[in-house]
mmCIF file of C-alpha atoms and ligand atoms in Angstrom:
data_model
loop_
_atom_site.group_PDB
_atom_site.id
_atom_site.type_symbol
_atom_site.label_atom_id
_atom_site.label_comp_id
_atom_site.label_asym_id
_atom_site.label_seq_id
_atom_site.Cartn_x
_atom_site.Cartn_y
_atom_site.Cartn_z
ATOM 1 C CA MET A 16 157.690 95.239 150.466
ATOM 2 C CA HIS A 17 154.550 92.454 150.033
ATOM 3 C CA ALA A 18 151.764 92.676 148.025
ATOM 4 C CA ALA A 19 148.596 91.319 146.703
ATOM 5 C CA VAL A 20 149.960 90.226 142.948
ATOM 6 C CA VAL A 21 147.587 89.410 139.968
ATOM 7 C CA SER A 22 149.516 87.153 137.505
ATOM 8 C CA SER A 23 146.701 86.069 135.865
ATOM 9 C CA PHE A 24 143.444 87.247 135.099
ATOM 10 C CA ASP A 25 141.999 83.893 135.365
ATOM 11 C CA ALA A 26 142.984 83.411 139.042
ATOM 12 C CA VAL A 27 142.636 85.028 142.100
ATOM 13 C CA PRO A 28 145.504 87.793 143.597
ATOM 14 C CA GLU A 29 148.696 85.930 145.562
ATOM 15 C CA TYR A 30 150.099 87.604 148.402
ATOM 16 C CA ARG A 31 154.025 87.778 147.668
ATOM 17 C CA ARG A 32 156.980 90.105 147.257
ATOM 18 C CA PHE A 33 157.363 92.501 145.251
ATOM 19 C CA GLU A 34 159.635 95.412 144.536
ATOM 20 C CA ASN A 35 159.198 98.726 146.602
ATOM 21 C CA PRO A 36 157.182 101.284 144.967
ATOM 22 C CA VAL A 37 159.315 104.458 142.850
ATOM 23 C CA PRO A 38 158.297 107.619 142.061
ATOM 24 C CA THR A 39 158.675 109.083 139.470
ATOM 25 C CA GLY A 40 156.560 112.629 138.505
ATOM 26 C CA PRO A 41 157.184 115.977 141.203
ATOM 27 C CA HIS A 42 153.876 115.308 142.399
ATOM 28 C CA ASP A 43 154.214 111.834 143.287
ATOM 29 C CA LEU A 44 154.737 110.755 147.130
ATOM 30 C CA VAL A 45 155.072 107.084 148.861
ATOM 31 C CA VAL A 46 153.190 106.154 151.372
ATOM 32 C CA ASP A 47 152.528 103.270 153.599
ATOM 33 C CA VAL A 48 149.011 102.114 152.538
ATOM 34 C CA LEU A 49 147.054 100.962 155.727
ATOM 35 C CA ALA A 50 143.400 100.421 154.518
ATOM 36 C CA SER A 51 142.644 99.544 150.987
ATOM 37 C CA GLY A 52 139.019 98.717 149.405
ATOM 38 C CA LEU A 53 137.648 95.382 147.653
ATOM 39 C CA HIS A 54 135.182 97.359 145.444
ATOM 40 C CA PRO A 55 133.560 96.260 142.382
ATOM 41 C CA ARG A 56 135.531 98.032 140.670
ATOM 42 C CA VAL A 57 138.706 96.508 142.206
ATOM 43 C CA ARG A 58 137.528 93.083 140.502
ATOM 44 C CA SER A 59 137.264 93.916 137.351
ATOM 45 C CA GLN A 60 141.185 95.360 137.558
ATOM 46 C CA ALA A 61 142.149 92.439 138.622
ATOM 47 C CA ASP A 62 140.022 90.036 136.094
ATOM 48 C CA GLY A 63 140.589 92.219 133.212
ATOM 49 C CA SER A 64 137.612 93.480 132.728
ATOM 50 C CA HIS A 65 137.596 96.699 133.468
ATOM 51 C CA TYR A 66 137.396 98.812 130.081
ATOM 52 C CA THR A 67 140.400 100.575 131.036
ATOM 53 C CA SER A 68 142.109 96.892 131.612
ATOM 54 C CA THR A 69 145.336 96.572 129.354
ATOM 55 C CA ASP A 70 146.960 93.329 129.030
ATOM 56 C CA GLU A 71 149.199 93.868 131.356
ATOM 57 C CA LEU A 72 150.583 91.384 134.233
ATOM 58 C CA PRO A 73 151.928 91.502 136.406
ATOM 59 C CA LEU A 74 149.184 94.414 138.269
ATOM 60 C CA ILE A 75 148.556 94.834 142.396
ATOM 61 C CA PRO A 76 144.963 95.533 142.566
ATOM 62 C CA GLY A 77 143.290 98.809 144.128
ATOM 63 C CA ILE A 78 142.568 101.489 143.303
ATOM 64 C CA ASP A 79 141.733 103.714 146.465
ATOM 65 C CA GLY A 80 142.788 103.607 150.054
ATOM 66 C CA VAL A 81 143.969 105.193 153.077
ATOM 67 C CA GLY A 82 148.043 105.784 153.347
ATOM 68 C CA ARG A 83 151.113 107.502 155.592
ATOM 69 C CA GLY A 84 153.497 109.649 154.137
ATOM 70 C CA ALA A 85 157.150 110.005 155.600
ATOM 71 C CA ASP A 86 155.694 113.018 157.315
ATOM 72 C CA GLY A 87 153.365 111.222 159.119
ATOM 73 C CA THR A 88 150.438 112.975 157.463
ATOM 74 C CA LEU A 89 147.371 110.545 156.814
ATOM 75 C CA ARG A 90 145.745 110.673 153.054
ATOM 76 C CA TYR A 91 142.874 109.067 151.415
ATOM 77 C CA PHE A 92 144.357 108.741 147.992
ATOM 78 C CA ILE A 93 142.817 107.729 144.471
ATOM 79 C CA LEU A 94 145.171 106.207 141.689
ATOM 80 C CA PRO A 95 145.168 106.870 137.987
ATOM 81 C CA ASP A 96 144.919 103.764 135.952
ATOM 82 C CA THR A 97 147.958 101.756 137.153
ATOM 83 C CA THR A 98 148.762 98.297 137.977
ATOM 84 C CA ARG A 99 150.751 99.255 140.957
ATOM 85 C CA GLY A 100 147.661 100.053 142.857
ATOM 86 C CA SER A 101 146.996 99.899 146.466
ATOM 87 C CA MET A 102 146.888 96.646 147.896
ATOM 88 C CA ALA A 103 150.890 96.726 148.845
ATOM 89 C CA GLU A 104 152.761 97.509 151.912
ATOM 90 C CA ARG A 105 153.307 100.823 149.806
ATOM 91 C CA THR A 106 152.109 102.407 146.488
ATOM 92 C CA VAL A 107 152.842 105.618 145.095
ATOM 93 C CA ILE A 108 150.239 108.218 145.194
ATOM 94 C CA ASP A 109 149.641 111.242 143.179
ATOM 95 C CA VAL A 110 149.452 114.232 145.847
ATOM 96 C CA ARG A 111 147.131 116.097 144.020
ATOM 97 C CA ARG A 112 144.731 113.210 143.847
ATOM 98 C CA SER A 113 144.375 112.968 147.528
ATOM 99 C CA ILE A 114 143.548 115.029 150.455
ATOM 100 C CA VAL A 115 145.075 115.357 154.150
ATOM 101 C CA LEU A 116 142.632 113.224 156.549
ATOM 102 C CA PRO A 117 142.239 114.246 160.545
ATOM 103 C CA ALA A 118 145.114 112.645 162.495
ATOM 104 C CA ASP A 119 142.291 109.995 164.162
ATOM 105 C CA ALA A 120 140.334 109.767 161.102
ATOM 106 C CA ASP A 121 139.225 105.718 161.081
ATOM 107 C CA PRO A 122 141.271 104.344 157.719
ATOM 108 C CA ILE A 123 139.273 101.259 157.566
ATOM 109 C CA ALA A 124 135.772 103.264 158.205
ATOM 110 C CA ILE A 125 137.058 105.560 155.203
ATOM 111 C CA ALA A 126 138.593 102.960 152.944
ATOM 112 C CA ALA A 127 135.350 100.671 153.217
ATOM 113 C CA ALA A 128 133.034 104.405 152.591
ATOM 114 C CA MET A 129 134.120 106.525 150.483
ATOM 115 C CA ASN A 130 134.096 104.806 146.665
ATOM 116 C CA PRO A 131 130.551 103.629 147.586
ATOM 117 C CA ALA A 132 129.820 107.002 148.943
ATOM 118 C CA MET A 133 131.045 109.400 146.488
ATOM 119 C CA SER A 134 129.126 107.464 143.774
ATOM 120 C CA SER A 135 126.084 109.527 144.351
ATOM 121 C CA TRP A 136 127.607 112.511 146.235
ATOM 122 C CA VAL A 137 129.916 113.263 143.327
ATOM 123 C CA ALA A 138 127.204 112.560 140.841
ATOM 124 C CA LEU A 139 124.022 114.297 142.850
ATOM 125 C CA ARG A 140 126.693 117.601 143.297
ATOM 126 C CA ARG A 141 128.400 117.556 139.838
ATOM 127 C CA ARG A 142 126.129 116.054 137.411
ATOM 128 C CA THR A 143 123.132 117.538 137.781
ATOM 129 C CA ALA A 144 121.627 120.923 139.567
ATOM 130 C CA PHE A 145 120.294 119.147 142.759
ATOM 131 C CA ASP A 146 117.433 121.093 144.770
ATOM 132 C CA PRO A 147 117.559 119.893 147.868
ATOM 133 C CA ALA A 148 113.869 119.661 147.703
ATOM 134 C CA SER A 149 114.238 116.993 144.952
ATOM 135 C CA ASN A 150 112.566 113.643 144.764
ATOM 136 C CA VAL A 151 115.123 110.984 143.829
ATOM 137 C CA LEU A 152 115.004 107.299 143.047
ATOM 138 C CA ILE A 153 118.069 104.841 143.464
ATOM 139 C CA LEU A 154 117.389 101.745 141.182
ATOM 140 C CA GLY A 155 119.787 99.036 142.612
ATOM 141 C CA ALA A 156 119.381 100.031 146.051
ATOM 142 C CA THR A 157 120.537 96.988 148.037
ATOM 143 C CA GLY A 158 124.622 96.979 147.295
ATOM 144 C CA SER A 159 126.942 98.949 149.188
ATOM 145 C CA ALA A 160 126.633 101.793 146.880
ATOM 146 C CA GLY A 161 122.515 101.948 146.414
ATOM 147 C CA ARG A 162 122.633 101.424 150.604
ATOM 148 C CA MET A 163 125.018 105.200 150.869
ATOM 149 C CA ALA A 164 122.868 106.447 148.302
ATOM 150 C CA VAL A 165 119.735 106.317 150.285
ATOM 151 C CA GLN A 166 122.062 107.731 153.272
ATOM 152 C CA VAL A 167 123.766 110.613 151.233
ATOM 153 C CA ALA A 168 120.165 111.647 149.277
ATOM 154 C CA ARG A 169 118.891 112.186 152.988
ATOM 155 C CA LEU A 170 122.061 114.184 154.321
ATOM 156 C CA LEU A 171 121.679 116.667 151.199
ATOM 157 C CA GLY A 172 118.231 116.740 151.604
ATOM 158 C CA ALA A 173 115.982 115.202 149.239
ATOM 159 C CA ALA A 174 112.347 115.191 149.844
ATOM 160 C CA CYS A 175 111.047 111.878 149.068
ATOM 161 C CA ILE A 176 113.534 109.053 148.459
ATOM 162 C CA VAL A 177 112.881 105.774 146.320
ATOM 163 C CA ALA A 178 114.562 102.543 146.626
ATOM 164 C CA ALA A 179 114.062 100.013 143.985
ATOM 165 C CA GLY A 180 115.771 96.632 144.200
ATOM 166 C CA ARG A 181 115.438 93.028 144.175
ATOM 167 C CA ASN A 182 116.046 91.665 147.825
ATOM 168 C CA GLU A 183 113.292 92.282 149.690
ATOM 169 C CA SER A 184 115.006 92.090 152.991
ATOM 170 C CA SER A 185 117.748 94.879 151.874
ATOM 171 C CA LEU A 186 114.986 96.662 150.910
ATOM 172 C CA ALA A 187 113.281 96.970 154.151
ATOM 173 C CA GLU A 188 116.663 98.316 155.831
ATOM 174 C CA LEU A 189 116.961 100.968 153.864
ATOM 175 C CA VAL A 190 114.058 102.402 155.318
ATOM 176 C CA GLU A 191 115.490 102.708 158.465
ATOM 177 C CA LEU A 192 118.340 104.776 156.698
ATOM 178 C CA GLY A 193 116.515 107.195 154.915
ATOM 179 C CA ALA A 194 114.067 105.507 152.375
ATOM 180 C CA THR A 195 110.769 107.265 152.243
ATOM 181 C CA SER A 196 109.439 104.336 149.939
ATOM 182 C CA THR A 197 110.625 101.089 148.264
ATOM 183 C CA VAL A 198 109.745 99.279 145.278
ATOM 184 C CA LEU A 199 110.766 95.466 145.065
ATOM 185 C CA LEU A 200 112.022 94.980 141.627
ATOM 186 C CA ASP A 201 110.744 91.135 140.514
ATOM 187 C CA MET A 202 111.228 89.746 136.581
ATOM 188 C CA THR A 203 111.127 86.763 137.016
ATOM 189 C CA ASP A 204 108.306 87.010 134.242
ATOM 190 C CA ASP A 205 106.456 88.754 132.651
ATOM 191 C CA GLU A 206 103.607 88.873 134.868
ATOM 192 C CA ALA A 207 105.611 89.798 137.719
ATOM 193 C CA ALA A 208 107.580 92.243 135.563
ATOM 194 C CA ALA A 209 104.730 94.228 134.273
ATOM 195 C CA ALA A 210 103.269 94.304 138.031
ATOM 196 C CA THR A 211 107.102 95.553 138.806
ATOM 197 C CA ALA A 212 106.562 98.539 136.048
ATOM 198 C CA ARG A 213 102.973 99.703 137.799
ATOM 199 C CA ARG A 214 104.609 99.439 141.269
ATOM 200 C CA LEU A 215 107.971 101.492 140.013
ATOM 201 C CA GLY A 216 105.562 103.976 138.286
ATOM 202 C CA ALA A 217 103.669 104.381 141.045
ATOM 203 C CA ALA A 218 106.177 105.628 143.284
ATOM 204 C CA SER A 219 108.814 107.400 140.840
ATOM 205 C CA ALA A 220 105.666 109.383 139.024
ATOM 206 C CA ASP A 221 107.087 113.042 140.038
ATOM 207 C CA VAL A 222 110.791 112.243 140.747
ATOM 208 C CA ASP A 223 113.523 114.524 139.147
ATOM 209 C CA VAL A 224 116.769 112.284 139.339
ATOM 210 C CA VAL A 225 117.712 108.305 139.157
ATOM 211 C CA ILE A 226 120.543 107.250 140.581
ATOM 212 C CA ASP A 227 121.092 104.406 138.604
ATOM 213 C CA TYR A 228 123.544 101.354 139.556
ATOM 214 C CA LEU A 229 121.741 98.693 137.222
ATOM 215 C CA TRP A 230 121.805 99.471 133.811
ATOM 216 C CA GLY A 231 120.813 96.852 131.255
ATOM 217 C CA GLU A 232 116.916 95.397 130.941
ATOM 218 C CA PRO A 233 115.895 96.485 133.971
ATOM 219 C CA THR A 234 116.799 100.193 133.371
ATOM 220 C CA ALA A 235 115.401 100.142 129.853
ATOM 221 C CA ALA A 236 112.165 98.754 131.915
ATOM 222 C CA ALA A 237 112.432 101.287 134.904
ATOM 223 C CA MET A 238 112.564 104.366 132.307
ATOM 224 C CA VAL A 239 109.463 103.198 130.194
ATOM 225 C CA ALA A 240 107.926 102.683 133.612
ATOM 226 C CA VAL A 241 108.808 106.102 135.402
ATOM 227 C CA VAL A 242 108.518 108.243 132.212
ATOM 228 C CA SER A 243 104.914 106.438 131.282
ATOM 229 C CA ALA A 244 103.750 106.885 134.990
ATOM 230 C CA ARG A 245 104.473 111.146 134.556
ATOM 231 C CA ALA A 246 101.629 113.349 135.375
ATOM 232 C CA ASP A 247 103.493 115.996 134.143
ATOM 233 C CA ARG A 248 105.740 115.406 131.245
ATOM 234 C CA SER A 249 107.739 118.541 130.949
ATOM 235 C CA ARG A 250 109.311 118.239 134.319
ATOM 236 C CA PRO A 251 113.136 117.567 134.250
ATOM 237 C CA LEU A 252 114.170 114.054 134.986
ATOM 238 C CA THR A 253 117.935 113.452 135.085
ATOM 239 C CA TRP A 254 119.019 110.311 135.178
ATOM 240 C CA ILE A 255 122.267 109.231 136.449
ATOM 241 C CA GLU A 256 124.327 106.222 134.823
ATOM 242 C CA ILE A 257 126.402 105.020 137.653
ATOM 243 C CA GLY A 258 126.812 101.240 137.805
ATOM 244 C CA SER A 259 126.030 98.284 135.556
ATOM 245 C CA VAL A 260 125.417 95.793 137.927
ATOM 246 C CA ALA A 261 122.221 94.261 135.504
ATOM 247 C CA GLY A 262 124.194 94.936 132.208
ATOM 248 C CA VAL A 263 126.308 96.870 129.962
ATOM 249 C CA GLU A 264 123.850 97.983 127.572
ATOM 250 C CA ALA A 265 120.290 98.893 127.529
ATOM 251 C CA PRO A 266 117.827 98.848 125.450
ATOM 252 C CA ILE A 267 116.770 102.243 125.698
ATOM 253 C CA PRO A 268 113.318 102.724 123.689
ATOM 254 C CA SER A 269 113.592 105.966 121.223
ATOM 255 C CA ALA A 270 110.105 107.417 122.819
ATOM 256 C CA VAL A 271 111.159 107.851 126.487
ATOM 257 C CA LEU A 272 113.519 110.631 125.351
ATOM 258 C CA ARG A 273 110.555 112.003 123.045
ATOM 259 C CA ALA A 274 108.000 111.881 125.230
ATOM 260 C CA SER A 275 109.710 113.396 128.632
ATOM 261 C CA ARG A 276 112.376 115.893 129.608
ATOM 262 C CA LEU A 277 114.526 112.805 130.483
ATOM 263 C CA GLN A 278 118.214 113.397 129.832
ATOM 264 C CA ILE A 279 120.523 111.006 130.755
ATOM 265 C CA VAL A 280 123.940 111.760 131.853
ATOM 266 C CA GLY A 281 127.107 109.490 133.398
ATOM 267 C CA SER A 282 129.036 109.960 136.763
ATOM 268 C CA GLY A 283 132.168 108.664 137.301
ATOM 269 C CA GLN A 284 135.953 109.317 136.047
ATOM 270 C CA GLY A 285 136.100 111.051 133.224
ATOM 271 C CA SER A 286 133.113 112.382 132.932
ATOM 272 C CA VAL A 287 133.323 114.047 136.035
ATOM 273 C CA PRO A 288 136.658 115.858 135.858
ATOM 274 C CA THR A 289 139.382 114.216 138.769
ATOM 275 C CA ALA A 290 139.655 117.879 140.097
ATOM 276 C CA ASP A 291 136.281 118.212 140.653
ATOM 277 C CA ILE A 292 135.889 114.803 142.399
ATOM 278 C CA VAL A 293 138.765 115.142 144.817
ATOM 279 C CA ALA A 294 136.921 118.926 145.525
ATOM 280 C CA GLU A 295 134.338 116.733 146.795
ATOM 281 C CA LEU A 296 135.857 114.739 149.239
ATOM 282 C CA PRO A 297 136.909 116.604 152.144
ATOM 283 C CA ALA A 298 132.975 117.001 152.954
ATOM 284 C CA LEU A 299 132.529 113.347 152.293
ATOM 285 C CA VAL A 300 135.164 112.554 154.786
ATOM 286 C CA GLU A 301 133.643 115.104 156.848
ATOM 287 C CA ALA A 302 130.070 113.193 157.136
ATOM 288 C CA ILE A 303 132.370 110.234 157.731
ATOM 289 C CA SER A 304 134.150 110.816 159.924
ATOM 290 C CA ALA A 305 130.894 112.494 161.899
ATOM 291 C CA GLY A 306 128.936 108.992 161.513
ATOM 292 C CA ALA A 307 126.841 110.343 159.149
ATOM 293 C CA PHE A 308 126.614 106.839 157.175
ATOM 294 C CA ALA A 309 126.310 103.282 159.050
ATOM 295 C CA ILE A 310 129.266 101.648 157.345
ATOM 296 C CA HIS A 311 129.306 97.814 157.234
ATOM 297 C CA ALA A 312 133.387 97.090 156.994
ATOM 298 C CA ARG A 313 135.775 94.181 157.825
ATOM 299 C CA ALA A 314 139.139 94.920 157.805
ATOM 300 C CA VAL A 315 141.086 91.785 156.972
ATOM 301 C CA PRO A 316 144.669 90.811 156.616
ATOM 302 C CA LEU A 317 146.134 91.488 152.922
ATOM 303 C CA ALA A 318 148.636 88.301 153.642
ATOM 304 C CA ASP A 319 144.883 86.572 153.973
ATOM 305 C CA VAL A 320 143.515 88.257 149.959
ATOM 306 C CA ALA A 321 144.247 85.025 147.854
ATOM 307 C CA THR A 322 141.258 84.324 150.505
ATOM 308 C CA ALA A 323 139.268 86.720 151.242
ATOM 309 C CA TRP A 324 139.338 87.362 147.726
ATOM 310 C CA ALA A 325 137.639 83.708 146.353
ATOM 311 C CA ALA A 326 134.798 83.806 149.601
ATOM 312 C CA PRO A 327 131.382 84.967 148.831
ATOM 313 C CA SER A 328 130.645 88.311 149.844
ATOM 314 C CA VAL A 329 128.436 89.274 152.839
ATOM 315 C CA GLY A 330 125.467 91.377 152.379
ATOM 316 C CA THR A 331 126.683 95.094 151.997
ATOM 317 C CA GLU A 332 130.372 94.239 153.471
ATOM 318 C CA ARG A 333 132.957 95.915 152.175
ATOM 319 C CA VAL A 334 136.254 94.133 152.548
ATOM 320 C CA VAL A 335 139.121 96.408 153.606
ATOM 321 C CA PHE A 336 142.680 94.893 153.494
ATOM 322 C CA THR A 337 144.864 96.506 155.488
ATOM 323 C CA PRO A 338 148.611 95.434 155.040
HETATM 324 N N1 NAP B 6 130.450 105.598 138.625
HETATM 325 C C1 NAP B 6 130.928 105.968 140.035
HETATM 326 O O1 NAP B 6 131.519 106.555 140.636
HETATM 327 C C2 NAP B 6 131.197 104.609 140.918
HETATM 328 C C3 NAP B 6 131.185 104.759 142.226
HETATM 329 C C4 NAP B 6 131.232 103.166 142.795
HETATM 330 C C5 NAP B 6 130.670 102.032 142.401
HETATM 331 N N2 NAP B 6 130.589 102.236 140.817
HETATM 332 C C6 NAP B 6 129.244 101.004 140.393
HETATM 333 O O2 NAP B 6 128.051 100.681 140.905
HETATM 334 C C7 NAP B 6 127.400 99.458 140.735
HETATM 335 C C8 NAP B 6 127.469 98.760 142.631
HETATM 336 O O3 NAP B 6 129.001 99.140 143.489
HETATM 337 P P1 NAP B 6 128.524 98.135 144.907
HETATM 338 O O4 NAP B 6 129.781 98.900 145.029
HETATM 339 O O5 NAP B 6 126.764 98.460 145.262
HETATM 340 O O6 NAP B 6 128.525 97.187 144.336
HETATM 341 P P2 NAP B 6 127.752 96.140 145.464
HETATM 342 O O7 NAP B 6 128.282 96.159 147.009
HETATM 343 O O8 NAP B 6 128.291 94.887 145.093
HETATM 344 O O9 NAP B 6 126.436 95.947 145.247
HETATM 345 C C9 NAP B 6 125.532 95.373 143.763
HETATM 346 C C10 NAP B 6 124.497 94.831 144.010
HETATM 347 O O10 NAP B 6 123.763 94.622 142.965
HETATM 348 C C11 NAP B 6 122.890 94.072 143.632
HETATM 349 N N3 NAP B 6 122.425 94.028 142.070
HETATM 350 C C12 NAP B 6 122.923 92.701 141.489
HETATM 351 N N4 NAP B 6 122.435 92.488 140.262
HETATM 352 C C13 NAP B 6 120.921 93.136 140.450
HETATM 353 C C14 NAP B 6 120.084 93.005 139.053
HETATM 354 N N5 NAP B 6 120.127 92.392 138.299
HETATM 355 N N6 NAP B 6 118.760 93.469 139.536
HETATM 356 C C15 NAP B 6 119.081 94.196 141.145
HETATM 357 N N7 NAP B 6 119.654 94.475 141.773
HETATM 358 C C16 NAP B 6 121.289 93.944 141.484
HETATM 359 C C17 NAP B 6 122.745 92.810 144.352
HETATM 360 O O11 NAP B 6 121.729 92.927 145.415
HETATM 361 P P3 NAP B 6 121.524 92.179 145.952
HETATM 362 O O12 NAP B 6 121.969 90.782 145.671
HETATM 363 O O13 NAP B 6 120.847 92.487 146.973
HETATM 364 O O14 NAP B 6 120.021 92.090 145.101
HETATM 365 C C18 NAP B 6 124.147 93.663 145.210
HETATM 366 O O15 NAP B 6 124.205 93.690 146.046
HETATM 367 C C19 NAP B 6 129.151 98.890 140.397
HETATM 368 O O16 NAP B 6 128.538 98.609 138.922
HETATM 369 C C20 NAP B 6 130.223 99.883 140.516
HETATM 370 O O17 NAP B 6 130.954 99.497 139.239
HETATM 371 C C21 NAP B 6 130.693 103.548 140.036
#
């Protein structure tokens, strides 16, 4: 078969022949891959920087996708940590980490949207007791996952949705998708950072849940701003760490944890059991198939993987490879 193959962590994957995948366990199933998304997690897998990475090469990248089994059934699947990923003509899935899709499901839309949408969907449904009337702050709302988080929060019934990000034009689009207010994060100098903290505090003083894609210094600053602005410091505040586009470590002052009912949790594979993630997938597929979310997807033939991988990303468009 053909696959995208990483032979060096310093180089983009190349399209070449690779041995066919072989099922080894009782729950393994070989599927023809129809679509596989180029998510940030896949890039970190391919450059060896993800915390689950080993030195093992060559590897086929790809953590999820849509495939068809020999019986003709269409499935969305999430792969376990593996060096034989989904960016190939065929891959081995564990059926327990997959769900059957309706026959008319759009593989490109599903492959593009599931990973970014799942981040907030699973966080709100599995990492906090989300009350539909809650107020939500989305920190780093201008990427694919943040944009989805606005729409997920709206669909799940959030009362106020504050979208915060550094890209002014993207923030304006988020209002059309359900954000009730936006905050521009400008950290260019101390004055700009202080004004950002004031804006964020004013907009987010009574949020109940924070969906955080940033971490790093911006998260530490935002935590201080939100906690300091709270009218009622005994009001529970659940800060859900999901991404780390602004830094893998954050210098969080201890006082924010003493001065408020702040609790910090994470959401992702590991902090949410795989069975719980899989249990959430059908409802999410249903929402995607019903057109509940605006999805920016671009299908690219897998044969063009090297060019597409190296090309600069275009807004929140998610590249989906079609073997
Ligand atoms: N835990 C989970 O379940 C889960 C699932 C999916 C994704 N994730 C993680 O969530 C994060 C976002 O994923 P994604 O799919 O949305 O990626 P993406 O589409 O590449 O978006 C990331 C966005 O972050 C913004 N950004 C980067 N640095 C920033 C900074 N310093 N301050 C403010 N904004 C910044 C950029 O927006 P602008 O250029 O417009 O500012 C960029 O578009 C990644 O870390 C990913 O690994 C986690």
